[in-house]
Coordinates of C-alpha atoms and ligand atoms in Angstrom, one line a residue:
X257 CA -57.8 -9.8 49.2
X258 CA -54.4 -8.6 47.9
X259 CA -54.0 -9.8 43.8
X260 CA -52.4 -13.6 44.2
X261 CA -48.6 -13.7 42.9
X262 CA -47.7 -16.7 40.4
X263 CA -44.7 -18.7 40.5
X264 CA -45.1 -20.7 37.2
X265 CA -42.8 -23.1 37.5
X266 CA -42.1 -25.1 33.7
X267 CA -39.3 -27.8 33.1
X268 CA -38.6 -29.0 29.3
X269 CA -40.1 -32.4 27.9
X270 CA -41.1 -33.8 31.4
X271 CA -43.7 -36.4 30.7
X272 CA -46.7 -36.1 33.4
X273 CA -46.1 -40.0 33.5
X274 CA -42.5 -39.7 35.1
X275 CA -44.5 -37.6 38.1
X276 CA -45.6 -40.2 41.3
X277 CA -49.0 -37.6 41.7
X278 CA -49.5 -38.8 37.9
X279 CA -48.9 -42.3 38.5
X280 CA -45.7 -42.9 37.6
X281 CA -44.0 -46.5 38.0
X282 CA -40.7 -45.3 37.5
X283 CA -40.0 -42.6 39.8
X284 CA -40.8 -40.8 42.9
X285 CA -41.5 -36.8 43.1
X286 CA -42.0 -35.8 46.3
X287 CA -41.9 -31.9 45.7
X288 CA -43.9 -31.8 42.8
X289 CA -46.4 -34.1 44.7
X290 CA -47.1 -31.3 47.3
X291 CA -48.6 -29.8 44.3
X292 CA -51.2 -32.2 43.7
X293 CA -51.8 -32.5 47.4
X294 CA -52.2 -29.3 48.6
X295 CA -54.2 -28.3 45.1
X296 CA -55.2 -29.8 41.8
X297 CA -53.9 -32.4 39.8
X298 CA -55.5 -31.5 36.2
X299 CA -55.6 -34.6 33.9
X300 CA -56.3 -33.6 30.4
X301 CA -54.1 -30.9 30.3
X302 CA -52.4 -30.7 26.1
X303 CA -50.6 -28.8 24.0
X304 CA -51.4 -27.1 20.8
X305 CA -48.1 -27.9 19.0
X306 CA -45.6 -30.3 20.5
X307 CA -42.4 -28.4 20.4
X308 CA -40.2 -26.5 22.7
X309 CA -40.3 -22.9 21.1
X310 CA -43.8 -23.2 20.0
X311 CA -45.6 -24.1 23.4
X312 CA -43.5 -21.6 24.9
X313 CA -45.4 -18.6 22.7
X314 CA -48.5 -20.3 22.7
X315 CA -48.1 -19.9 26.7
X316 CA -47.5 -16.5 26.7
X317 CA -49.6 -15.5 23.7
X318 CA -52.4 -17.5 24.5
X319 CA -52.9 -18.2 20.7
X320 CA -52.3 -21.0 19.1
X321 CA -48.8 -21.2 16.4
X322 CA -50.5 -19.7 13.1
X323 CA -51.7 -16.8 14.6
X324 CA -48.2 -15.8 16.7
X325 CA -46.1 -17.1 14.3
X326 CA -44.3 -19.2 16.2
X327 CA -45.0 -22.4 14.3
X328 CA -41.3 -24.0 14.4
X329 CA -37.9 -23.9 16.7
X330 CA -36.9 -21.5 13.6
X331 CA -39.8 -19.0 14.7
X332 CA -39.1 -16.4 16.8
X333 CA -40.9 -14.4 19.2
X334 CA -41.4 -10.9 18.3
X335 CA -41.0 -8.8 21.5
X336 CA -43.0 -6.1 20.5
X337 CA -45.6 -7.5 20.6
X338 CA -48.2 -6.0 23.0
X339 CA -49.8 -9.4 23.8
X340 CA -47.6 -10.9 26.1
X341 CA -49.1 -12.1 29.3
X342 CA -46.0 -10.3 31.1
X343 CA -47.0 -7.0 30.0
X344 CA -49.9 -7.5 30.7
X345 CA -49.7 -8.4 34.2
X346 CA -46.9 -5.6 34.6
X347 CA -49.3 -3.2 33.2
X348 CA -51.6 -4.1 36.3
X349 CA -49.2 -3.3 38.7
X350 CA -47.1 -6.7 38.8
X351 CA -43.5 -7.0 39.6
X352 CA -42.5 -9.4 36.5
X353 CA -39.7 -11.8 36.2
X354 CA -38.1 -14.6 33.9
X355 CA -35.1 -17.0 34.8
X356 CA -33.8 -20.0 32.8
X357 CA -34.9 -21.1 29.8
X358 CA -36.5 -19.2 27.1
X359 CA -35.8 -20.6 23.7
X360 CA -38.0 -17.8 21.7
X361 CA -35.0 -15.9 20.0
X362 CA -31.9 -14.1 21.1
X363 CA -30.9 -10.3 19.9
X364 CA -33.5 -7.5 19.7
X365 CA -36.6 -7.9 18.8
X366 CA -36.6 -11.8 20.1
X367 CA -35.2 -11.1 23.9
X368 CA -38.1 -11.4 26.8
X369 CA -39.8 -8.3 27.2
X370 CA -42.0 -7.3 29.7
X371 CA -40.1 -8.8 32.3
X372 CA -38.8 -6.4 35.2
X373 CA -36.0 -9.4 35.1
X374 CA -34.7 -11.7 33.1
X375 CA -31.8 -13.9 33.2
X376 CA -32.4 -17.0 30.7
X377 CA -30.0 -19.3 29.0
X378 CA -29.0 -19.1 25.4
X379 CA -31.2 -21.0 23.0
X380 CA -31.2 -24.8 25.1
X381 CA -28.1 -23.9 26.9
X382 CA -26.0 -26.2 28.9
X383 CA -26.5 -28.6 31.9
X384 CA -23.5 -27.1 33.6
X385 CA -22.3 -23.4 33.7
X386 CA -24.4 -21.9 31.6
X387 CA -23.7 -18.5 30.0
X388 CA -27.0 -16.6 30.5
X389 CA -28.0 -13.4 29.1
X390 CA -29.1 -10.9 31.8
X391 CA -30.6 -7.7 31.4
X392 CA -29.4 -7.9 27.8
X393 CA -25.6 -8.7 28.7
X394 CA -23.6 -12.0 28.9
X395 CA -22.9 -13.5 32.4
X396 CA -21.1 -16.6 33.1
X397 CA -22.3 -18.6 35.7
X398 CA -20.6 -21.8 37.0
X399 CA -22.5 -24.9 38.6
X400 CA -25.5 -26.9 37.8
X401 CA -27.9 -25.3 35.8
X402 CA -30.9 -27.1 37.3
X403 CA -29.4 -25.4 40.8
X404 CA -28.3 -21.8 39.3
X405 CA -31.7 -21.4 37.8
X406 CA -33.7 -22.4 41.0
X407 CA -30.7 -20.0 43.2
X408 CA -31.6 -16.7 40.7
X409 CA -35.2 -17.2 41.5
X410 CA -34.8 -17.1 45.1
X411 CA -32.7 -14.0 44.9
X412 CA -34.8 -12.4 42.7
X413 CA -37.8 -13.1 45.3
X414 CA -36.0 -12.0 48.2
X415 CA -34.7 -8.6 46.9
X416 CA -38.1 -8.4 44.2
X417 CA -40.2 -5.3 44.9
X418 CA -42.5 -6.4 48.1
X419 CA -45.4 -3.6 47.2
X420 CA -46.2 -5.1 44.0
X421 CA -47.9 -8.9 43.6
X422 CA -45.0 -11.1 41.3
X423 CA -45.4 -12.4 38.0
X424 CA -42.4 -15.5 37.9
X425 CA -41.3 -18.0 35.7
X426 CA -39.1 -20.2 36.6
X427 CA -38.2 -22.5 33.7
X428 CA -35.7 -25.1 34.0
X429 CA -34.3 -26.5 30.5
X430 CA -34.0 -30.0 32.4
X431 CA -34.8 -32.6 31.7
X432 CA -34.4 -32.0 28.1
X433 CA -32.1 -34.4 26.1
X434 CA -29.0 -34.8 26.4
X435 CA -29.4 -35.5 29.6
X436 CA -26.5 -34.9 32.4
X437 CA -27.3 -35.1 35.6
X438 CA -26.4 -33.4 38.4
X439 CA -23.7 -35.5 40.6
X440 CA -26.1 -35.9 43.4
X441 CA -28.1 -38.3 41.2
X442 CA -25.1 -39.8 39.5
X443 CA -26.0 -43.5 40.8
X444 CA -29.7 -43.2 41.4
X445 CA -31.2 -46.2 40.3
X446 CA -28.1 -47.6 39.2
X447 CA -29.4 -50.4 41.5
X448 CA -32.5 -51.3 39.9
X449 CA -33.7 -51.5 36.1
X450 CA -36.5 -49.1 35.1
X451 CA -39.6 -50.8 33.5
X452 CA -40.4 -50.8 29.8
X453 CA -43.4 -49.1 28.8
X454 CA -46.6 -51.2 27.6
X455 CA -45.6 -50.1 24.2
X456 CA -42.0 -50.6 24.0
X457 CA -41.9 -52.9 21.1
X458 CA -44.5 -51.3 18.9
X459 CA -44.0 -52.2 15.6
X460 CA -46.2 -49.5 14.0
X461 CA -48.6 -52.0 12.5
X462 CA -51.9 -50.9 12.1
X463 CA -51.7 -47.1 12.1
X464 CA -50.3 -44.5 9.4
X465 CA -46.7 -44.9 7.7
X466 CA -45.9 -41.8 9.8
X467 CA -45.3 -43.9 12.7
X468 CA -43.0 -46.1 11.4
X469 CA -41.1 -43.3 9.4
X470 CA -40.3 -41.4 12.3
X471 CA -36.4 -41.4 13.6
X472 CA -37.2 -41.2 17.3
X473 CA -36.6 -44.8 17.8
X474 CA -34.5 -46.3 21.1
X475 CA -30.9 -48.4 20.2
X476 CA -31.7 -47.1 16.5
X477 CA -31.6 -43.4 16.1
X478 CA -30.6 -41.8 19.2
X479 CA -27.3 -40.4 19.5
X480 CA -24.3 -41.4 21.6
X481 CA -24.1 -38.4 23.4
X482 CA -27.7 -39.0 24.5
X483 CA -26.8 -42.6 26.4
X484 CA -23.3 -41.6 26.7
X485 CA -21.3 -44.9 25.2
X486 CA -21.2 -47.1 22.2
X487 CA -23.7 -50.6 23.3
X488 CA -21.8 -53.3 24.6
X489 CA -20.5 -55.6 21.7
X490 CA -22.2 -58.6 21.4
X491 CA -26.1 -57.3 21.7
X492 CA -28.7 -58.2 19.2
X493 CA -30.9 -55.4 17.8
X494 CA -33.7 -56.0 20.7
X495 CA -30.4 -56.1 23.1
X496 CA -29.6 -52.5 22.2
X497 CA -32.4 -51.2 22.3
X498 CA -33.2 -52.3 26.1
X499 CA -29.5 -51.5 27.0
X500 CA -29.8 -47.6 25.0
X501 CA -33.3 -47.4 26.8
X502 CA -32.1 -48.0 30.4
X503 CA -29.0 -45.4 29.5
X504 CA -31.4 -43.1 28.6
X505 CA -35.2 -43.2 30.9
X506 CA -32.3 -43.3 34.2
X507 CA -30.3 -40.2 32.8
X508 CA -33.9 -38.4 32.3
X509 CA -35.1 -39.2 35.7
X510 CA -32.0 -37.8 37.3
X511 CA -32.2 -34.8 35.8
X512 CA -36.0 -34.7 36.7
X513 CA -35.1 -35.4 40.3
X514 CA -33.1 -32.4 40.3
X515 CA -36.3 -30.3 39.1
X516 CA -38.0 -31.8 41.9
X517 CA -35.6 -30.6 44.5
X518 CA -35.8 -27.1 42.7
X519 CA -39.4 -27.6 43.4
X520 CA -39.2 -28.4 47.0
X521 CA -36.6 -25.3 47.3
X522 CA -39.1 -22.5 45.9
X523 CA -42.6 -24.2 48.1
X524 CA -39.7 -24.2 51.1
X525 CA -39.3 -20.3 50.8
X526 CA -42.8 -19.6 50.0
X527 CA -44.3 -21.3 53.0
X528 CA -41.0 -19.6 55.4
X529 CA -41.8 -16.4 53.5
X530 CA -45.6 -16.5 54.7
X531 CA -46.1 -16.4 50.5
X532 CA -48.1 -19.4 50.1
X533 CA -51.5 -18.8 50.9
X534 CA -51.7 -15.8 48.6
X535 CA -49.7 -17.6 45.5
X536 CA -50.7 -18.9 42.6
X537 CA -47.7 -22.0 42.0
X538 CA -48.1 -24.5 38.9
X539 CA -46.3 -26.9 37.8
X540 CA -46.1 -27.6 33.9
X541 CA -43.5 -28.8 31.2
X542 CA -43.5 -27.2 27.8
X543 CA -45.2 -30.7 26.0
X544 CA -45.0 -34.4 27.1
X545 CA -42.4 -36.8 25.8
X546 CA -41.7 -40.8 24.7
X547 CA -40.6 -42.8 27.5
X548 CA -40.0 -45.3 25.7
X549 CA -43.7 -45.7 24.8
X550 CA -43.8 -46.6 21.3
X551 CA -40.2 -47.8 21.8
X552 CA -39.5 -43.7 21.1
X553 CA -38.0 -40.5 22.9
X554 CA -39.0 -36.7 21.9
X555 CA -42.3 -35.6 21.1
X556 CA -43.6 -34.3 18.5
X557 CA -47.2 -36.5 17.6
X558 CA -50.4 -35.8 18.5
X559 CA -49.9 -39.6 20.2
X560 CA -50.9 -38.6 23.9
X561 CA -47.6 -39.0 25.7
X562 CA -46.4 -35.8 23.9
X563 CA -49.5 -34.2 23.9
X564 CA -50.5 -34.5 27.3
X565 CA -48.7 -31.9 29.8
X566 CA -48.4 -32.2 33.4
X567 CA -50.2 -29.4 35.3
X568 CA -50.6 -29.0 39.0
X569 CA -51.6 -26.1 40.6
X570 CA -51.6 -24.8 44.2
X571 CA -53.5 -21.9 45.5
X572 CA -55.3 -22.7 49.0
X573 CA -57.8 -19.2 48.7
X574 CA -59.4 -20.5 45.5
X575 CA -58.4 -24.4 44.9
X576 CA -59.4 -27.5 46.9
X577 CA -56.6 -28.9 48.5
X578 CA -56.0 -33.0 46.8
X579 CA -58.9 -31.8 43.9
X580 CA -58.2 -33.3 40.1
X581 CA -59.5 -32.3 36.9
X582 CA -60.7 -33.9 34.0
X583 CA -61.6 -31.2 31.8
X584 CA -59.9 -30.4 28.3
X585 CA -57.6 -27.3 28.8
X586 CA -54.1 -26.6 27.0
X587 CA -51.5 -23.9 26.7
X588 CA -53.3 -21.5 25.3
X589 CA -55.6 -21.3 28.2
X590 CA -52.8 -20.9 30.8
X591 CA -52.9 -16.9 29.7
X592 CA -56.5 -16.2 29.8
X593 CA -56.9 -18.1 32.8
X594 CA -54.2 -16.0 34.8
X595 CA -55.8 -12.9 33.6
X596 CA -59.2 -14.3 35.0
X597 CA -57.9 -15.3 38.0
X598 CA -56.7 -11.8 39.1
X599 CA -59.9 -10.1 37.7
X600 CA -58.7 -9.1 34.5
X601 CA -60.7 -8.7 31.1
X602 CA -59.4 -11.8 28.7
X603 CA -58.1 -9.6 24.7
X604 CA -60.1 -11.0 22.7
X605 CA -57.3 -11.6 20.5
X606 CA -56.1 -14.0 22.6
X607 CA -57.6 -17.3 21.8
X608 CA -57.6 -19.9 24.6
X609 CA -60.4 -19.4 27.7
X610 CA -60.2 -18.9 31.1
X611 CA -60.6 -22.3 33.3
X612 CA -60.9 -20.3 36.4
X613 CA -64.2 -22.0 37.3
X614 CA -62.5 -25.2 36.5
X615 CA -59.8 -24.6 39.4
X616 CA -62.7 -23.5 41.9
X617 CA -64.7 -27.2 41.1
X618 CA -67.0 -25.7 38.7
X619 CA -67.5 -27.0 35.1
X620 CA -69.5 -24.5 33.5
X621 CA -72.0 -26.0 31.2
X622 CA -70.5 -25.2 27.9
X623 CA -66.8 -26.0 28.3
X624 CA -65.0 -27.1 25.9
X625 CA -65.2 -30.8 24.5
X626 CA -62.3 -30.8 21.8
X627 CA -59.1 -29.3 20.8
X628 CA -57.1 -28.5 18.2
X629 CA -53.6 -29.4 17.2
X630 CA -51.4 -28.7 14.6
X631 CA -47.5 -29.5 14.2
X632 CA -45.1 -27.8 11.6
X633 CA -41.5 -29.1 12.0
X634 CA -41.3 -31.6 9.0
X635 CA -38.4 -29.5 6.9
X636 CA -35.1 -28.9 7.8
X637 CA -33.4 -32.2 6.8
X638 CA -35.7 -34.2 7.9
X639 CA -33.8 -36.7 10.2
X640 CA -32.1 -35.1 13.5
X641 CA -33.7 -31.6 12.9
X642 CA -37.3 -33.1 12.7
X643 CA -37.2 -36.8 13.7
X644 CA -39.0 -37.0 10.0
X645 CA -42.3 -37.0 11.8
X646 CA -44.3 -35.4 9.3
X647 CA -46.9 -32.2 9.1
X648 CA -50.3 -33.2 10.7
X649 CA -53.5 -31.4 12.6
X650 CA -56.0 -32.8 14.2
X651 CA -58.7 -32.7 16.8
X652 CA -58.8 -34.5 20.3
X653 CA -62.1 -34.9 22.4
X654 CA -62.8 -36.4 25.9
X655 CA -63.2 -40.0 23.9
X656 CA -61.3 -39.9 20.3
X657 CA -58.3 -38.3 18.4
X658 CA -58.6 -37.9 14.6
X659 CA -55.2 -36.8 12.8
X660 CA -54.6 -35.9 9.8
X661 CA -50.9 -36.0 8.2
X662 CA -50.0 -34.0 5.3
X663 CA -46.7 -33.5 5.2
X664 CA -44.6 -33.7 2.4
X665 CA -41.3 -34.8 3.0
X666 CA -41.2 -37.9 5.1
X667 CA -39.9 -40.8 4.1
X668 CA -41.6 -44.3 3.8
X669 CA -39.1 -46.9 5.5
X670 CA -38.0 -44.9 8.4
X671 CA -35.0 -45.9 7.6
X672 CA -32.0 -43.4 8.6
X673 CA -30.8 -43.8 5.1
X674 CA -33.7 -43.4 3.8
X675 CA -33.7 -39.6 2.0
X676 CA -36.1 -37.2 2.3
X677 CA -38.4 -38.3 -0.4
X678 CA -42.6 -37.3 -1.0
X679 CA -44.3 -38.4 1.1
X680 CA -47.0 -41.3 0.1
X681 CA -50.7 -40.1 -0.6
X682 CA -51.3 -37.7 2.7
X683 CA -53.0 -40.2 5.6
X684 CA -55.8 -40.3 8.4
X685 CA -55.8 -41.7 12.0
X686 CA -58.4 -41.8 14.2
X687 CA -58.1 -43.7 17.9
X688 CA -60.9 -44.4 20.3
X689 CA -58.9 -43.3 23.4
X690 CA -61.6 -45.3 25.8
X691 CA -60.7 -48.4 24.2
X692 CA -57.3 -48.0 22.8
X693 CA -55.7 -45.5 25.3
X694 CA -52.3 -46.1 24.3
X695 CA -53.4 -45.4 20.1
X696 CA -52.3 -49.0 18.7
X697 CA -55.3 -48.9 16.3
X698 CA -56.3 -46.6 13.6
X699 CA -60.0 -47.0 13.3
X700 CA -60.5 -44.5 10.6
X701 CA -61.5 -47.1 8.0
X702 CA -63.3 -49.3 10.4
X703 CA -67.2 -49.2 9.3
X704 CA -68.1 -49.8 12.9
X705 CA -66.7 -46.0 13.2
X706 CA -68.0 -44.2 10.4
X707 CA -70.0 -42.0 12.2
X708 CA -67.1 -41.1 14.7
X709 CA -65.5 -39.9 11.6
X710 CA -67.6 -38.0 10.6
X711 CA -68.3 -36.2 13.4
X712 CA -65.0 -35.5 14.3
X713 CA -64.0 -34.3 11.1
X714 CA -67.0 -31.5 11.5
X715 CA -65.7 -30.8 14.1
X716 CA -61.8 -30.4 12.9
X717 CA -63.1 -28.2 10.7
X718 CA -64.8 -25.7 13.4
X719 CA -62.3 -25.5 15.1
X720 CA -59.8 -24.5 11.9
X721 CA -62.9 -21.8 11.1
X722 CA -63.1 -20.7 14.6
X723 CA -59.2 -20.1 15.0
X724 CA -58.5 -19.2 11.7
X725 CA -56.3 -22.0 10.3
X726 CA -56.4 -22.8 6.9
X727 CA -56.9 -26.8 6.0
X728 CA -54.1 -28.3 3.9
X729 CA -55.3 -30.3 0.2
Ligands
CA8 CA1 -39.6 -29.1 25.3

């Protein structure tokens, strides 16, 4: 059989849980459904580093932030690079292409290379006409970026060379804050108030300070431009906080419906252009994000609504049509698994592994049980720049999560006023994810779990000796 194509299809900081083939109880997305219907919904997909720029070069690296250096949004890509998955696949004969966002640098060396194509916004770029940079020069475009982005991919797969299997990413920058939707979904839901999240009013009690410090908080620290007024007069603190959240989960889920068009649009021409038995089309989102759970937006933690990522994959030569996986894979497997797929030998300097087998319903018998993450961004000021959630790593298994937070320059109250001052004595978390799925409970001085602790701490430190990360003290 003719090498499979691969439409990789990735939006910005859309939470699996705002997907209906993920469960979702407050929306419905019927594109992204076909996905899971006619493939495989995988459940335990995560991220190494919950961050925009980061997951981005851990996906087409498929190494994990310390060894590309892409640890921050301040980090860069560096284009010369020869282990890109793009070159790689050109290099084997594949028509490459990249349209939308890209968020890994601007100006030589940082620009995507290895791409036949490219067309991508500047840095986050708008939600309405964008300015992209094409083939290395400015063009204006005028519309709804969500639309213009899904548009340049269907020209670029109508007039893309036809002898050559395709290499595409399509990566929308919706629905990334501030949210604007598109005026089709002006009013949706504007009959009907979203639920709150289990979690909404967490009040960070039993877990680490860095909960509590962190400025991601609804009605407190998000800005107006991200619910698009001043609160009503008259509201109590508990008042704004359900009026911001409504402002802001129905803006997000318009600009996720408009993905889910895009979606529909691109399966639409594959299955018109006789493309779809022969491609490989996933769905993803660069990291997960707060929907309130917590009572938060953004990302960042290790918590599982920003670690998780959504990832459904169609291919009906390999992948069981309506399978789901529980496995543990993340971004840094997305690379090697590509390669795999198309019969290619996996660098060995890439670090993640291929779950080929995993797509075909086979778990080979050592698979991995764990992962590692580790997230950076605690400088810059501390409050908008990193939402003062502070430096941690830790390790996730099928069962528990330990974390470890070392930052240095969080503050205690999580106070907006509160300066950047040092951080208390550095902390440890651990949650038993069977029992405490949404992680209200740090259980990492409970006797019952000492030997939880200790095995997971063995087993944060393998994985810092077997990827080369160096612990902090
Ligand atoms: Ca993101």
């Amino acid at each position: 059989m003719d090498q499979p194509n691969i439409l990789f299809i990735m939006s910005d900081d859309h939470a699996a849980h705002a997907i209906s083939a993920y469960g979702s109880r407050i929306n419905h997305t019927p594109h992204i459904d076909r996905l899971a219907e006619g493939g495989m919904r995988m459940d335990n997909c995560h991220c190494v580093n919950s961050i925009c720029t980061p997951s981005r070069a851990n996906i087409l690296t498929g190494q994990h932030s310390h060894v590309n250096g892409v640890q921050t949004l301040a980090d860069k890509i560096d284009g010369n690079r020869d282990l890109l998955i793009q070159k790689l696949l050109k290099n084997e004969g594949y028509t490459t292409a990249m349209v939308g966002k890209w968020h890994l640098g601007q100006g030589e060396p940082h620009d995507p290379t290895g791409f036949d194509f490219y067309s991508v916004l500047q840095g986050q770029g708008p939600y309405f006409d964008p300015e992209m940079i094409e083939q290395g020069k400015k063009k204006q475009y005028t519309g709804y970026t969500t639309e213009i982005i899904t548009d340049l991919t269907l020209q670029w797969l109508d007039s893309r060379d036809k002898d050559k299997p395709f290499f595409f990413c399509c990566h929308h920058k919706a629905p990334h804050r501030e949210w604007q939707p598109s005026p089709k979904y002006a009013t949706l839901f504007d009959d009907r108030d979203i639920p709150e999240p289990e979690t909404f009013y967490d009040d960070y009690s039993n877990r680490s300070l860095a909960a509590a410090a962190a400025h991601m908080r609804i009605g407190r620290d998000n800005k107006i431009a991200d619910v698009k007024s001043l609160p009503p007069t008259g509201l109590d603190e508990q008042g704004v906080k359900k009026w911001a959240y409504q402002r802001y989960i129905k803006d997000y889920l318009r600009c996720v419906q408009s993905v889910d068009d895009s979606v529909g649009t691109l399966l639409d021409y594959l299955d018109a252009s006789s493309l779809t038995d022969n491609t490989i089309v996933i769905y993803t989102s660069d990291q997960g994000f707060f929907l309130g759970d917590h009572g938060w937006y953004d990302k960042r933690f290790m918590y599982e609504h920003s670690l998780r990522m959504p990832f459904l994959i169609r291919w009906p030569a390999q992948i069981e049509a309506g399978s789901v996986c529980d496995e543990i894979f993340t971004n840094i497997d997305f690379a090697p698994t590509w390669l795999d797929a198309i019969g290619l030998d996996i660098p060995k300097d890439m670090q993640g592994v291929s779950g080929l087998p995993l797509w075909q319903g086979k778990t080979p018998e050592n698979w991995q049980q764990s992962l590692y993450y580790r997230y950076w961004m605690h400088t810059g000021g501390g409050k908008q720049y990193g939402h003062n959630v502070c430096a941690h790593y830790g390790v996730r298994t099928r069962t528990h999560k330990l974390i470890y937070y070392y930052g240095k320059s969080c503050g205690t109250t999580g106070s907006t006023d509160d300066p950047v001052t040092p951080l208390w004595q550095p902390e440890w978390e651990l949650f038993d994810l069977v029992k405490d799925p949404n992680e209200m409970k740090n259980v990492y001085h409970d006797p019952a779990y000492a030997d939880v602790v200790k095995e997971m701490t063995a087993e944060l430190e393998r994985l810092q000796a077997k990827y080369g990360d160096t612990p902090e003290h």
